[in-house]
Amino acid sequence: MEKIFNFRAIEKKWCEYWVKNKTFYAKVDDNKKPFVILIPPANVTGSLHMGHALNVVLQDILIRFKKLQGYNTLWVPGIDHGGIATQNVVEKLIKKEGETKNSLGRTNFLKKTWQWKNEVSNKILDQLKVIGCALDWDRIVFTMDKKYSRSVKKAFIWLFNKGLIYRKKRLVNWCYKCGTVLSDMEIEYESERSSLWYIKYPLKDSTNNEYVTVATTRPETIFGDVAVAVNPTDERYINLINKIVNLPLTKRELKVISDYIVDKSFGSGVIKVTPAHDIIDNEIANRNNLETIETIDINAKIINASEEYNGLNIEVARKKIVLKLKEKGFLIKTEDYVHSVGKCYRCSSKIEFLMSEQWFLKVKEISKKAIDVVSEGKIVFHPKSWGKSYNLWLKNIKDWCISRQIWWGHRIPVYYCIDNNGHRTNCIPIVSYNKPKSCIYCKNKNFVQDKDVLDTWFSSALWPIGVFNWGDNKNNFDLEYFYPTSVLVTGYEIIYLWVVRMIQFGLEFTGKIPYADIFIHGIVRDKFGKKMSKSLGNVVDPIKIIEKYGTDSLRFALAQSAVPGRDIQISDEAFLISRNFINKIWNASRFIIMNITDIDIVKNCIHSLDFIDEWIILELENTVSKVKYAYESYSINIVTREIYDFFWSKYCNWYIEFSKIRMMVNSVETKKRILSILIYIFKYILQLMYPITPFITSEILQILNQKIKIVSKNNFCLIKNKNIKKNDIVNKMLNIQDIIVKIRAFRNEMNISSKIQIEAIFNVLDDNNILEIIKENKKYIKYFTNINLIKFGKNITKPKNSVSIVTKTYEIFLVLGDFINIEKEKKDF
RNA sequence: GGGUAGUUAGCUCAGUUGGCAGAGCAUUUCUUUUACAAGGAAAAGGUCGUAGGUUCAAAUCCUACACUGCCCACCA
């Protein structure tokens, strides 16, 4: 065996083995309990990053752990079409070829996108295989598969028929760059430096040039003003309420109204009401029955203004309008002002609020049950604290805009009746799976489908039932058996966007929760604590880490940092540490395997255990119970810590070292016994570790099983001595360790390093405790020095006479007299 | 503004039911010995964010504050 674990060849071998043997494929089996996880489907926007790696590794760990426990485990792989994000990527791609979305046309553009999808999804699936994901590869689901699409249509029709989906012209969030409306959840706010302009709105018919001062950040929307509002308790303006002011530049008349939402202390305390382009203004207008004037269109151009501004871009118009206001004496002052501006979560360009006719889903109606299942504990967040914000969020939820003006996605299943000239008739649109044959109102046979597609999160929300083909009414055995699933593993950044909606939809469509547990993990950050992003160039490619350190190292490092709910900072160092640990395991296995010969193994239970065996078994039992609990409670970081600690600082540092001496000084029969226990414990650790580092553990277990088939649960066991108390074992061990530490300290202090001086240590030691032990074990000490004389005899002749030969092994031996049996005679050495 | 998480060694973080402050990395010193130098042995490094309180005993429980991050919101 090589000194260093050759992960490249071995990991590749196991990856292929698992896929070829369909190790993790699952079928309905009523005799077994299912344990089901659905992968959060990755968008087809590019390859997987470290965050994905963390996400899938955690799921893989859970699946493998549960499979070991005998569950019928299923982990479903999947890919998301990704809506706007993917469309943007493809648009960039075709831009390089000198094409645009419009020059290609809808059909050709979608063809291109499908091509891209195929390429990228294959890449993603390959990456998942390399990471070792125990997925059922026969069940790959894509959110735009025919079957899945049928579920999406079914959901839309279901909700529409219940009156929960409606179409209305409302104030919406509009992204010019993406050319589509966005839901409130898809907007990210960023603070931005801007100005606050103070503008005079002259009082109508005022004899002495009276005016009110309006403070605004949006002077370009001035033509959309329909009123001016003050707080009804603001004494400065109380007399002005219900008076009329003239809009600067056009002199249009505006009423001064009052509304409690106006903050007296902000700006001038007077706001202009522009309901078509501002959320608050829209609410004020609704409360006061004001009209709505749109002054910005979906192309970011000014409309409904005077000639000189119509058609101008917002930014240009703003400058021009401010200049004009200044020129005409309407501008009082300009202040620097920092405020937050909504940005598109996909392209980061500014969001405009404007009026548009869109499809909406009444979410409030399907939220009540969703709130209940969490507060009743039917669904549990890990960590718990997310349950609270989940509740708060759902209670304040607003209608969800589900239509998007893009091409890539699920086309809205609504058909409009058109006349012979291609114009839409007044007939009520028909909602159906396929194009209707004839209009039920006018018998017309021509239809046009709604051009828009659904929000990608609408189809994502169906994931837990969509993957089991909910849309198909005939064949739902999978859905019955595997749904509800067991646990959802995801990052906190998509709780509202995705998790909440799956719960809402799951409850609405099946009456059942989609999963019982939600395991929330953090975001992977770089070593400076910054979020990884392509623009910052700090993205770490998991595949590169795998090539450098191996998959097991990657997995162990990620698992080690996975404190539920907390972000993790990860650097090369973390992978290096894991790599070292993996190598340590490899070398421990080398030690064991090197010692195995054909006759080495005991074939039945061992009754007479040495103290040190009792100790390691005790420690193992301790570790096993902690590790099992940690696995169950999603504290994967604790799993790794406990195993690391037990394996390295207990099994390797003490137990193996003890075993060396014991095997050295005892008869062949005893040696067999010792080796058997050594292997037994080792196999146990390998099993505990298997979910986290499946490659090296599978490899070593395989080698061990080829060499020996005896040490297994069926025909081998360790019978503990019931008379020995746990505390006695622990104290005894502590005592030994303490003495060894003292000897070391003494040796260091005296700078004793040659073998001959060893006896001198004992002669000058003044620690009574140690002296006691040493007196008792005098014969072993002799024995020990003899060993050294023989074993290291060659060293004496070396010119380097400061070589320390007092290794840990022999230190341990010094104090072992009480605890092991020495059967061999000195001369055997 | 509301919510939420965090603050422990130079760095990254553990620390369960309150009971002698821990690990790894980095630093310093020693160490090629037969599983492993990707190893082993040791040293140094701490007012556990601040201030109160409860307790025989607080990193841990309570209160307030400070700072940091994140989420939400109606910052004209």
PDB file of C-alpha atoms (C1' of nucleotides) in Angstrom, chain A residues 3-4 185 215 217 261 263 266 271 337 340 385 388 398 496 563 566 569 573 577 579-580 583-584 587-588 590-591 641 648 657 660 744 800 807-808, chain B residues 2-7 11-16 23-26 31-42 69-76:
ATOM      1  CA  LYS A   3       2.085   5.863   1.985  1.00  0.00           C
ATOM      2  CA  ILE A   4      -0.258   8.479   0.576  1.00  0.00           C
ATOM      3  CA  MET A 185     -39.317  38.925  -3.634  1.00  0.00           C
ATOM      4  CA  ALA A 215     -39.237  67.385  -1.429  1.00  0.00           C
ATOM      5  CA  THR A 217     -36.102  62.152  -5.192  1.00  0.00           C
ATOM      6  CA  ILE A 261     -48.463  58.159   6.130  1.00  0.00           C
ATOM      7  CA  ASP A 263     -43.748  61.885   7.765  1.00  0.00           C
ATOM      8  CA  PHE A 266     -38.879  64.203   6.526  1.00  0.00           C
ATOM      9  CA  ILE A 271     -44.962  65.021  -0.736  1.00  0.00           C
ATOM     10  CA  TYR A 337     -29.382  62.156  -0.049  1.00  0.00           C
ATOM     11  CA  SER A 340     -32.173  52.558  -1.045  1.00  0.00           C
ATOM     12  CA  SER A 385     -35.133  30.508  14.815  1.00  0.00           C
ATOM     13  CA  LYS A 388     -40.329  32.875  13.651  1.00  0.00           C
ATOM     14  CA  LYS A 398     -49.106  40.187  -0.436  1.00  0.00           C
ATOM     15  CA  TYR A 496     -39.164  33.085   1.140  1.00  0.00           C
ATOM     16  CA  VAL A 563     -23.049  24.614  11.632  1.00  0.00           C
ATOM     17  CA  ARG A 566     -24.448  29.792   9.881  1.00  0.00           C
ATOM     18  CA  GLN A 569     -15.710  30.793   5.617  1.00  0.00           C
ATOM     19  CA  GLU A 573      -6.346  25.575   4.525  1.00  0.00           C
ATOM     20  CA  ILE A 577      -6.524  19.891   7.080  1.00  0.00           C
ATOM     21  CA  ARG A 579      -6.712  16.002   3.391  1.00  0.00           C
ATOM     22  CA  ASN A 580      -4.314  15.348   6.249  1.00  0.00           C
ATOM     23  CA  ASN A 583      -4.369  10.522   4.956  1.00  0.00           C
ATOM     24  CA  LYS A 584      -4.189   9.692   8.628  1.00  0.00           C
ATOM     25  CA  ASN A 587      -2.116   5.230   7.222  1.00  0.00           C
ATOM     26  CA  ALA A 588      -3.940   3.695  10.135  1.00  0.00           C
ATOM     27  CA  ARG A 590      -1.884   0.537   6.375  1.00  0.00           C
ATOM     28  CA  PHE A 591      -0.719  -0.321   9.862  1.00  0.00           C
ATOM     29  CA  ARG A 641     -15.574  16.790  15.240  1.00  0.00           C
ATOM     30  CA  TRP A 648      -7.001  10.792  15.896  1.00  0.00           C
ATOM     31  CA  GLU A 657       0.366   2.831  20.192  1.00  0.00           C
ATOM     32  CA  LYS A 660       2.028  -2.029  19.039  1.00  0.00           C
ATOM     33  CA  ARG A 744       8.044  13.548  28.830  1.00  0.00           C
ATOM     34  CA  LYS A 800      24.427  11.805  15.716  1.00  0.00           C
ATOM     35  CA  THR A 807       9.189   7.366  21.494  1.00  0.00           C
ATOM     36  CA  LYS A 808       5.670   7.530  22.554  1.00  0.00           C
TER      37      LYS A 808
ATOM     38  C1'   G B   2     -39.199  45.815  12.939  1.00  0.00           C
ATOM     39  C1'   G B   3     -37.032  41.008  13.204  1.00  0.00           C
ATOM     40  C1'   U B   4     -32.895  37.733  13.601  1.00  0.00           C
ATOM     41  C1'   A B   5     -28.032  35.721  14.306  1.00  0.00           C
ATOM     42  C1'   G B   6     -23.331  36.664  16.128  1.00  0.00           C
ATOM     43  C1'   U B   7     -19.080  38.884  19.311  1.00  0.00           C
ATOM     44  C1'   C B  11      -6.735  33.407  12.236  1.00  0.00           C
ATOM     45  C1'   U B  12     -11.106  29.873  11.550  1.00  0.00           C
ATOM     46  C1'   C B  13     -14.275  28.248  14.976  1.00  0.00           C
ATOM     47  C1'   A B  14     -16.184  24.346  19.067  1.00  0.00           C
ATOM     48  C1'   G B  15     -17.963  24.783  23.995  1.00  0.00           C
ATOM     49  C1'   U B  16     -24.683  20.058  25.332  1.00  0.00           C
ATOM     50  C1'   A B  23      -9.529  22.192  18.874  1.00  0.00           C
ATOM     51  C1'   G B  24      -7.211  23.032  14.258  1.00  0.00           C
ATOM     52  C1'   C B  25      -4.130  26.427  11.704  1.00  0.00           C
ATOM     53  C1'   A B  26      -0.211  30.017  12.379  1.00  0.00           C
ATOM     54  C1'   U B  31      12.109  15.171  16.478  1.00  0.00           C
ATOM     55  C1'   U B  32      13.585  10.971  10.295  1.00  0.00           C
ATOM     56  C1'   U B  33      11.599   6.045  14.873  1.00  0.00           C
ATOM     57  C1'   U B  34       8.934   0.176  11.688  1.00  0.00           C
ATOM     58  C1'   A B  35       1.185   3.149   9.845  1.00  0.00           C
ATOM     59  C1'   C B  36       1.602   8.279   9.009  1.00  0.00           C
ATOM     60  C1'   A B  37       7.004  14.613   8.521  1.00  0.00           C
ATOM     61  C1'   A B  38       0.351  15.192   5.051  1.00  0.00           C
ATOM     62  C1'   G B  39       3.741  12.313  11.298  1.00  0.00           C
ATOM     63  C1'   G B  40       5.275  12.773  16.682  1.00  0.00           C
ATOM     64  C1'   A B  41       6.585  15.632  21.454  1.00  0.00           C
ATOM     65  C1'   A B  42       6.416  20.300  23.872  1.00  0.00           C
ATOM     66  C1'   G B  69     -23.798  40.421   9.625  1.00  0.00           C
ATOM     67  C1'   C B  70     -28.361  38.968   7.489  1.00  0.00           C
ATOM     68  C1'   C B  71     -33.791  39.245   6.570  1.00  0.00           C
ATOM     69  C1'   C B  72     -38.178  42.161   6.230  1.00  0.00           C
ATOM     70  C1'   A B  73     -40.541  47.147   5.641  1.00  0.00           C
ATOM     71  C1'   C B  74     -44.220  52.379   3.216  1.00  0.00           C
ATOM     72  C1'   C B  75     -36.569  56.090   3.895  1.00  0.00           C
ATOM     73  C1'   A B  76     -41.108  60.779  -0.506  1.00  0.00           C
TER      74        A B  76
END
